[in-house]
Coordinates of N, CA, C and O in Angstrom, one line a residue:
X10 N 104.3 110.2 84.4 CA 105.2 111.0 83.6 C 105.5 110.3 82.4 O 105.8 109.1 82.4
X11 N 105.5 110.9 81.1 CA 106.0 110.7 79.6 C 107.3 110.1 80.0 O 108.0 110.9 80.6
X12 N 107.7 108.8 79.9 CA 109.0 108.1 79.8 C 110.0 108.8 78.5 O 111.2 108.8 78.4
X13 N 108.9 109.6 77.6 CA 109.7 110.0 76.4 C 110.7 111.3 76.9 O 111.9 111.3 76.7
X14 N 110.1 112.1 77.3 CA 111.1 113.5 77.8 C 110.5 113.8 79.3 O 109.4 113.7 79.9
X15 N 111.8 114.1 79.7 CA 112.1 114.6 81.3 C 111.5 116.3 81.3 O 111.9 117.0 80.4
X16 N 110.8 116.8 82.0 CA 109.8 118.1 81.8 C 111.2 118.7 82.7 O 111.3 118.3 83.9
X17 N 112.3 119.7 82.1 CA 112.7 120.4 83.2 C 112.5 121.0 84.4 O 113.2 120.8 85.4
X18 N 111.7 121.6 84.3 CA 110.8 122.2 85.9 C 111.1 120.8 86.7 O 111.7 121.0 87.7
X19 N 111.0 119.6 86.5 CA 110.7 119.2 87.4 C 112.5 118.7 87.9 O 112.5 117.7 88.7
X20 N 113.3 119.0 87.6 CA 114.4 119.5 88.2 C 114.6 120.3 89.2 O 115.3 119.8 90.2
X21 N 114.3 121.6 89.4 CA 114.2 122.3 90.2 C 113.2 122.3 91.1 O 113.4 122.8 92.1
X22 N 111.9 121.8 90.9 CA 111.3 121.5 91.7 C 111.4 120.4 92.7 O 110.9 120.5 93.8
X23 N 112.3 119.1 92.1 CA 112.6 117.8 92.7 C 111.5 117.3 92.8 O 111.4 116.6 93.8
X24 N 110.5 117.2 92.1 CA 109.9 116.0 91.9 C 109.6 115.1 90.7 O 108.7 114.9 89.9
X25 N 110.7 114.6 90.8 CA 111.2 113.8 89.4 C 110.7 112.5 89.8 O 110.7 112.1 90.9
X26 N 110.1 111.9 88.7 CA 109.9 110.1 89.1 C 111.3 108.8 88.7 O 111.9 108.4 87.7
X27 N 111.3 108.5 90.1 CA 112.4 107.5 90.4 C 112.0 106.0 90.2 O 111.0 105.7 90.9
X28 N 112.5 104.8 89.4 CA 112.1 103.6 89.3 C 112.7 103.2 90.2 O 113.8 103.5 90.4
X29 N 112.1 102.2 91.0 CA 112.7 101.2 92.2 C 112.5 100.1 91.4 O 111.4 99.7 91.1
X30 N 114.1 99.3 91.0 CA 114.1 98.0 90.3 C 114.2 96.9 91.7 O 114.8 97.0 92.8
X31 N 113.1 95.7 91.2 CA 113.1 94.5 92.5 C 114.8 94.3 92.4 O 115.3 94.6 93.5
X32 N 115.6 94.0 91.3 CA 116.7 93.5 91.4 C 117.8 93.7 92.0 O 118.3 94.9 92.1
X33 N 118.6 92.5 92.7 CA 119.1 93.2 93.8 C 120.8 92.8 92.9 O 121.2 91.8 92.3
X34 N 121.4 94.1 93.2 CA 122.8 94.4 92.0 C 124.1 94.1 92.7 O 124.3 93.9 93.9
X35 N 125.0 93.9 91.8 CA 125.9 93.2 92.1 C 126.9 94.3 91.6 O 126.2 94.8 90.7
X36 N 128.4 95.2 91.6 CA 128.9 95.8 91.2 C 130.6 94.9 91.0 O 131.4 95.0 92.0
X37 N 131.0 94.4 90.2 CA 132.4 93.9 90.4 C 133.3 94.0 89.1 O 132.9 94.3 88.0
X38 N 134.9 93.6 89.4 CA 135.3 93.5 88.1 C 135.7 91.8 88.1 O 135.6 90.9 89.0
X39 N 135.9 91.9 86.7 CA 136.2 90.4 85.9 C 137.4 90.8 84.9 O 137.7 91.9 84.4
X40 N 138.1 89.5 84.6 CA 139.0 89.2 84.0 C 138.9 89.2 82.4 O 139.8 89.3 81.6
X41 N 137.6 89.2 82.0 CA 137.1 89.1 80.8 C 135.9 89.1 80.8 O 135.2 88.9 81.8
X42 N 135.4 89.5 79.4 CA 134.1 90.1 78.8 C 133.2 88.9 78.4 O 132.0 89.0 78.3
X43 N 133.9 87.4 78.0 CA 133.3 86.5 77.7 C 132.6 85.7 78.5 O 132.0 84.9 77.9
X44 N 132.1 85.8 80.4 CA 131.7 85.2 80.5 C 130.3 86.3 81.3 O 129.6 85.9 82.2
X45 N 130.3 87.5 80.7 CA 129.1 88.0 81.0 C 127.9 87.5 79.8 O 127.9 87.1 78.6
X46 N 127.0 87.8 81.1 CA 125.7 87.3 80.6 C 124.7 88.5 80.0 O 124.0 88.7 80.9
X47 N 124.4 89.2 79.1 CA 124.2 89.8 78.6 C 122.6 89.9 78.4 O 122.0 90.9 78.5
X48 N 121.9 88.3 78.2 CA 120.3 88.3 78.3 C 119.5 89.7 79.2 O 118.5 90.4 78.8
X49 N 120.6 89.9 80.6 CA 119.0 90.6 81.5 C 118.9 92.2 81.1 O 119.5 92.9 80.3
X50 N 117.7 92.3 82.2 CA 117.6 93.6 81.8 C 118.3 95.2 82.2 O 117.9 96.3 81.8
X51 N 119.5 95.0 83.2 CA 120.0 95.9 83.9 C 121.5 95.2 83.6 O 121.7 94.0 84.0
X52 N 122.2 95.9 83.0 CA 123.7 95.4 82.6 C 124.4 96.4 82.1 O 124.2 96.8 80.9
X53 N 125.6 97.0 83.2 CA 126.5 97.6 82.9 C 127.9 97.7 83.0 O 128.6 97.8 84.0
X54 N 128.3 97.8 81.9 CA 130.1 97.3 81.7 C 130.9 98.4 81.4 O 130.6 99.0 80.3
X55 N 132.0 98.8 82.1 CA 133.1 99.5 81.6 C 134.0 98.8 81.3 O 134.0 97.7 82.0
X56 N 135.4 99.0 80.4 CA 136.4 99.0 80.5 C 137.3 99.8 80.1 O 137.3 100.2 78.9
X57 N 138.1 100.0 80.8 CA 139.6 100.6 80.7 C 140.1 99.8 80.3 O 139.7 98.7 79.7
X58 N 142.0 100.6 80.5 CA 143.2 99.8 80.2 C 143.7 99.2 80.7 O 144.7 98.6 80.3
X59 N 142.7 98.9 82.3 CA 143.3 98.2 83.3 C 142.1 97.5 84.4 O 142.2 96.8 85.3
X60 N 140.9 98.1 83.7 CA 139.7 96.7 84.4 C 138.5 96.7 83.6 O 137.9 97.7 83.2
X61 N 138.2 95.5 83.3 CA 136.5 95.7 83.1 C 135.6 95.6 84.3 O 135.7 94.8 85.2
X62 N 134.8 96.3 84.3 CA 133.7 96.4 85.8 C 132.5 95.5 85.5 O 132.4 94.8 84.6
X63 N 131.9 95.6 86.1 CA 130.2 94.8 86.0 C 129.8 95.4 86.7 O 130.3 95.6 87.8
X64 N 128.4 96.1 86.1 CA 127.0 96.1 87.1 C 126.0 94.7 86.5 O 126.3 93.9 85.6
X65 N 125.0 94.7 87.3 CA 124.6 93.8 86.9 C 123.4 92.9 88.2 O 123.6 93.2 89.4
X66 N 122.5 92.1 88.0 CA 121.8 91.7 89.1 C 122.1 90.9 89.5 O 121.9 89.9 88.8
X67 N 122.6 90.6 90.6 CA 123.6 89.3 91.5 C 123.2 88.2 91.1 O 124.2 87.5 91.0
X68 N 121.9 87.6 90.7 CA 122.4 86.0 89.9 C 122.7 85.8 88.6 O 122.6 84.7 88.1
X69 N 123.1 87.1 88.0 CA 123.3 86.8 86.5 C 125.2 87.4 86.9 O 126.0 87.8 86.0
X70 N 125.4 87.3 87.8 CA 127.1 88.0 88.0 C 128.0 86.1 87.5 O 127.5 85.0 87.7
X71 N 129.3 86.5 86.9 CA 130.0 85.4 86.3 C 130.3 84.5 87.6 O 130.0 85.1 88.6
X72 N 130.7 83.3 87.8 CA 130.6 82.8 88.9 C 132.5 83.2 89.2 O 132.9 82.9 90.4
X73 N 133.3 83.7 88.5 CA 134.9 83.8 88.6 C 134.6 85.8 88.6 O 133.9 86.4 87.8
X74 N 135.1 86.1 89.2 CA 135.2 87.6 89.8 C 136.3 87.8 90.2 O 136.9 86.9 90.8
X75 N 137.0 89.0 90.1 CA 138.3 89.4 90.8 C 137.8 90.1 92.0 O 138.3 89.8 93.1
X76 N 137.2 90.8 92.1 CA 136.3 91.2 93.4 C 135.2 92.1 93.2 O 135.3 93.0 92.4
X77 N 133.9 91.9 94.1 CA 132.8 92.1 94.3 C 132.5 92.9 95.2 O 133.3 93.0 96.1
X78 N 131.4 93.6 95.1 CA 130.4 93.8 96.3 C 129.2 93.5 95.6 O 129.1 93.9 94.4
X79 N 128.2 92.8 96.5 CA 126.7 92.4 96.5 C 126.0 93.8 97.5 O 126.5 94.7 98.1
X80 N 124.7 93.5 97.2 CA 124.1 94.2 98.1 C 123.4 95.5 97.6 O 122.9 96.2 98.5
X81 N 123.4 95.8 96.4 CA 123.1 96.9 95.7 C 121.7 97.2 95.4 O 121.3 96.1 95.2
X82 N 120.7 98.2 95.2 CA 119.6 98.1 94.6 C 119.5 99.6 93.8 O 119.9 100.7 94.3
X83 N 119.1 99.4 93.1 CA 119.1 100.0 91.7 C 118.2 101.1 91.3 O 117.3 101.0 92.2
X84 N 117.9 102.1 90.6 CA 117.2 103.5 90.7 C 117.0 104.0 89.1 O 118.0 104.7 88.8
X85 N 116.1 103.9 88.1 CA 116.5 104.8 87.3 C 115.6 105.9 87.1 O 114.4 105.8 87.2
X86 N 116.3 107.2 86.9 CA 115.7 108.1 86.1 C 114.8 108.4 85.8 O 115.3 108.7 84.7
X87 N 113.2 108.7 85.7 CA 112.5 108.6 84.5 C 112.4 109.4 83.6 O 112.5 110.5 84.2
X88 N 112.3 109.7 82.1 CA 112.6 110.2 80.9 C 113.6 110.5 80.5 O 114.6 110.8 81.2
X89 N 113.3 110.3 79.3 CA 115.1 110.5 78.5 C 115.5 112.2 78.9 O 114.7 113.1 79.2
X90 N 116.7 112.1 78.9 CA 117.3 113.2 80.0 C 118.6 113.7 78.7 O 119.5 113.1 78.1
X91 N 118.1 115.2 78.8 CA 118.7 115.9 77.5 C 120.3 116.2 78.0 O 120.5 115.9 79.2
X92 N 121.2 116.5 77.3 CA 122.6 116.3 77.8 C 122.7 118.2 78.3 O 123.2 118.9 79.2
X93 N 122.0 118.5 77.5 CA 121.9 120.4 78.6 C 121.7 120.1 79.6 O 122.5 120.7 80.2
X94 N 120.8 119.2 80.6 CA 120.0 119.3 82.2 C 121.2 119.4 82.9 O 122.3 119.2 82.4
X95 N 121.0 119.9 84.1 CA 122.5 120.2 84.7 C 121.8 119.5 86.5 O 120.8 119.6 87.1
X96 N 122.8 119.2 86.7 CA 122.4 118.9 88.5 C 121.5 117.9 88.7 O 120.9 118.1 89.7
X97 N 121.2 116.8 88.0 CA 120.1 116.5 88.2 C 120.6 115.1 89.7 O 120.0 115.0 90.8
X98 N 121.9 114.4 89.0 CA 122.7 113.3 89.8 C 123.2 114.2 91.3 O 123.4 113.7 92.4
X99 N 123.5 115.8 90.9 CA 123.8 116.2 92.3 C 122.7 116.7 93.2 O 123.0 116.8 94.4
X100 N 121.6 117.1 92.7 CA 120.1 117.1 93.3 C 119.9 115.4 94.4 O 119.7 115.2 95.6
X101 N 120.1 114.6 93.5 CA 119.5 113.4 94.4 C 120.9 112.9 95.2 O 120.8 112.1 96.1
X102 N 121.8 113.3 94.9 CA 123.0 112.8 95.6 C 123.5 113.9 97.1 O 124.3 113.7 98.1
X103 N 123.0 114.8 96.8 CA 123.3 115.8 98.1 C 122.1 115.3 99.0 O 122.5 115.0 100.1
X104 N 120.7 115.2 98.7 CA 119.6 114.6 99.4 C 120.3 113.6 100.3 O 120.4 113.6 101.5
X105 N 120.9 112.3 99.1 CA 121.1 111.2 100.2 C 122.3 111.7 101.3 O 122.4 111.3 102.5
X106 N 123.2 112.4 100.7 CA 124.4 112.7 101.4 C 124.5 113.1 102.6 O 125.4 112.9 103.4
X107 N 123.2 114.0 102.7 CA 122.8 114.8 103.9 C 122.5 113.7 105.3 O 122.7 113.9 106.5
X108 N 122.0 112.4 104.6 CA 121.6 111.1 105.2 C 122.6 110.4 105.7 O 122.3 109.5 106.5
X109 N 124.0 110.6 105.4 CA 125.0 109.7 105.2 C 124.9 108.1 104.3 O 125.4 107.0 104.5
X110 N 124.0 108.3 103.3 CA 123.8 107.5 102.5 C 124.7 107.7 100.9 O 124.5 108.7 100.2
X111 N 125.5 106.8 100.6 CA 126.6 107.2 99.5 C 125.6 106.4 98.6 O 124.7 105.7 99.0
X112 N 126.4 106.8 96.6 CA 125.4 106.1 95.3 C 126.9 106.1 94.9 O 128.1 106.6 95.0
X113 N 126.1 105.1 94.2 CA 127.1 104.7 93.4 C 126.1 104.9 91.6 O 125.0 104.4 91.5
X114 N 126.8 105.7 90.6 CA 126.1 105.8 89.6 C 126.6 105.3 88.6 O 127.7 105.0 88.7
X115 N 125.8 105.1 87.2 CA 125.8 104.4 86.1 C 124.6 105.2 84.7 O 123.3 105.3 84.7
X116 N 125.3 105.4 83.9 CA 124.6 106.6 82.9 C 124.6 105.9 81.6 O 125.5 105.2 81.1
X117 N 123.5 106.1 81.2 CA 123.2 105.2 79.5 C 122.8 106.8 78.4 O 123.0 107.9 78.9
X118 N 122.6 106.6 77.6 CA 122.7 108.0 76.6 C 121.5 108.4 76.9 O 121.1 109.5 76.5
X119 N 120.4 107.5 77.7 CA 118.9 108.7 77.6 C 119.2 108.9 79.4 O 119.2 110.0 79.9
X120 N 119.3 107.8 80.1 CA 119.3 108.7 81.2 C 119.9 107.6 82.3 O 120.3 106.5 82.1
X121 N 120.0 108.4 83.7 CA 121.2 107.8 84.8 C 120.2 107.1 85.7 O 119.0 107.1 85.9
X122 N 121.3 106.3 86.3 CA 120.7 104.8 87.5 C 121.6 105.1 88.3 O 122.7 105.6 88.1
X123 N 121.1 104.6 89.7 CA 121.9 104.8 90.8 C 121.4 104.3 91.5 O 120.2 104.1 91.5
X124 N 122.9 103.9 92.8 CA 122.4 102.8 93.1 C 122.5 103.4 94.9 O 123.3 104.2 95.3
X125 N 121.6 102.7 95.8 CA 122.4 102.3 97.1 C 122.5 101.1 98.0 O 122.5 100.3 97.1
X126 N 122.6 100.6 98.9 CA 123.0 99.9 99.7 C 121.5 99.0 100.1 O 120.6 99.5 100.7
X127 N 121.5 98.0 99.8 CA 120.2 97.2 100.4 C 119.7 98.0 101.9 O 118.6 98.6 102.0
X128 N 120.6 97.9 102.9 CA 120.7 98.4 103.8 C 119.9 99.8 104.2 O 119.1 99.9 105.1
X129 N 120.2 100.6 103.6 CA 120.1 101.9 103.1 C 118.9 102.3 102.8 O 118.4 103.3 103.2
X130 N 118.1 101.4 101.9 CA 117.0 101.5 100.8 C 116.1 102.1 101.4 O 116.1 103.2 101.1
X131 N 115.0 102.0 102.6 CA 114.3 102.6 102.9 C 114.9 104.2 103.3 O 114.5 105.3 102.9
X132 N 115.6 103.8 104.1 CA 115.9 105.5 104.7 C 116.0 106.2 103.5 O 115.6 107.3 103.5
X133 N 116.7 105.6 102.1 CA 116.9 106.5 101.0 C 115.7 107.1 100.4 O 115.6 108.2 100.0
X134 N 115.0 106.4 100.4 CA 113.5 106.4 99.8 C 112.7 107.3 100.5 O 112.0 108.2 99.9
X135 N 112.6 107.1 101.9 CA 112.2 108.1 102.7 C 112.5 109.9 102.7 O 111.8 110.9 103.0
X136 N 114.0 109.9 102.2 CA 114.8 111.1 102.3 C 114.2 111.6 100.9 O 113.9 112.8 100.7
X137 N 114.0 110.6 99.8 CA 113.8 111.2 98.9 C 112.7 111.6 98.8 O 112.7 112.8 98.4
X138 N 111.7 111.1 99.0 CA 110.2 111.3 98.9 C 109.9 112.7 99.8 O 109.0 113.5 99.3
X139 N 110.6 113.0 101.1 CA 110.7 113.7 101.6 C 111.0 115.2 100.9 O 110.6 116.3 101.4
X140 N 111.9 115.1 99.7 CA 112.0 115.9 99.4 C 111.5 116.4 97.7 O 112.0 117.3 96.9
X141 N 110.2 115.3 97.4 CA 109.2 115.8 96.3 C 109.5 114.9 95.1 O 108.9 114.9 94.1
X142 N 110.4 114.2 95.3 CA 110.7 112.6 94.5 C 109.7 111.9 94.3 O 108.9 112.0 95.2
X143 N 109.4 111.1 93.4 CA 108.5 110.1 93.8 C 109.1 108.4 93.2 O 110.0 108.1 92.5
X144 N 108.4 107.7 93.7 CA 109.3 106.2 94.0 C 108.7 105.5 92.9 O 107.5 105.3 93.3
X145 N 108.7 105.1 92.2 CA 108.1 104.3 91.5 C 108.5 102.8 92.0 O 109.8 102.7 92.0
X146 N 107.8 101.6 92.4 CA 108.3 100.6 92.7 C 107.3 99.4 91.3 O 107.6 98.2 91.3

């Protein structure tokens, strides 16, 4: 599939191509923005008025954390994803739901990642494929 544009149809059809990143993700907040590491390739930060978050790949996490979870592995999108597409996060999130598999998600301006549970990863993958996804690893 063209990384440049997401073909609608394949929305409704659910066979959209999914990246499986090796990296295994870390989700936590921190006290400050100074001691993220910013080099890798998967890094994502919010802040509010009352926390900065981190995503991020568990050996590039700050070694001072207010609290964590490890254990994460990572999913993006493939093609840039127009801001009209509708359903696309509740298409793959009702799939896993059905599994008892929860995501945790994270959205950049071309397109969304999501995450699940190391644990989780095959059955997720299974469920998805099952339903016309495809895995990119």
């Amino acid at each position: 599939m063209n990384r440049d544009v997401l073909n609608p149809s394949a929305i409704i059809r659910g066979t959209m191509e999914l990246r499986l990143f090796s990296d295994r993700m870390t989700v936590c907040k921190v006290d400050s923005a100074d001691r993220i590491d910013l080099s890798g390739e998967l890094i994502f930060i919010g802040k509010t008025d009352d926390e900065i978050s981190l995503v991020s790949p568990t050996c590039n996490v700050p070694d001072r954390t207010l609290c964590r979870e490890d254990g994460w592995r990572i999913f993006r999108i493939q093609g840039k994803l127009d801001f009209s597409l509708i359903g696309i996060i509740a298409g793959i999130s009702s799939v896993l739901a059905r599994e008892g598999i929860g995501i945790f998600v994270v959205s950049t301006y071309d397109t969304d990642y999501f995450m699940v549970k190391e644990e989780q990863l095959e059955r997720a993958c299974d469920s998805l494929m099952s339903k016309g996804y495809t895995i990119l690893r």
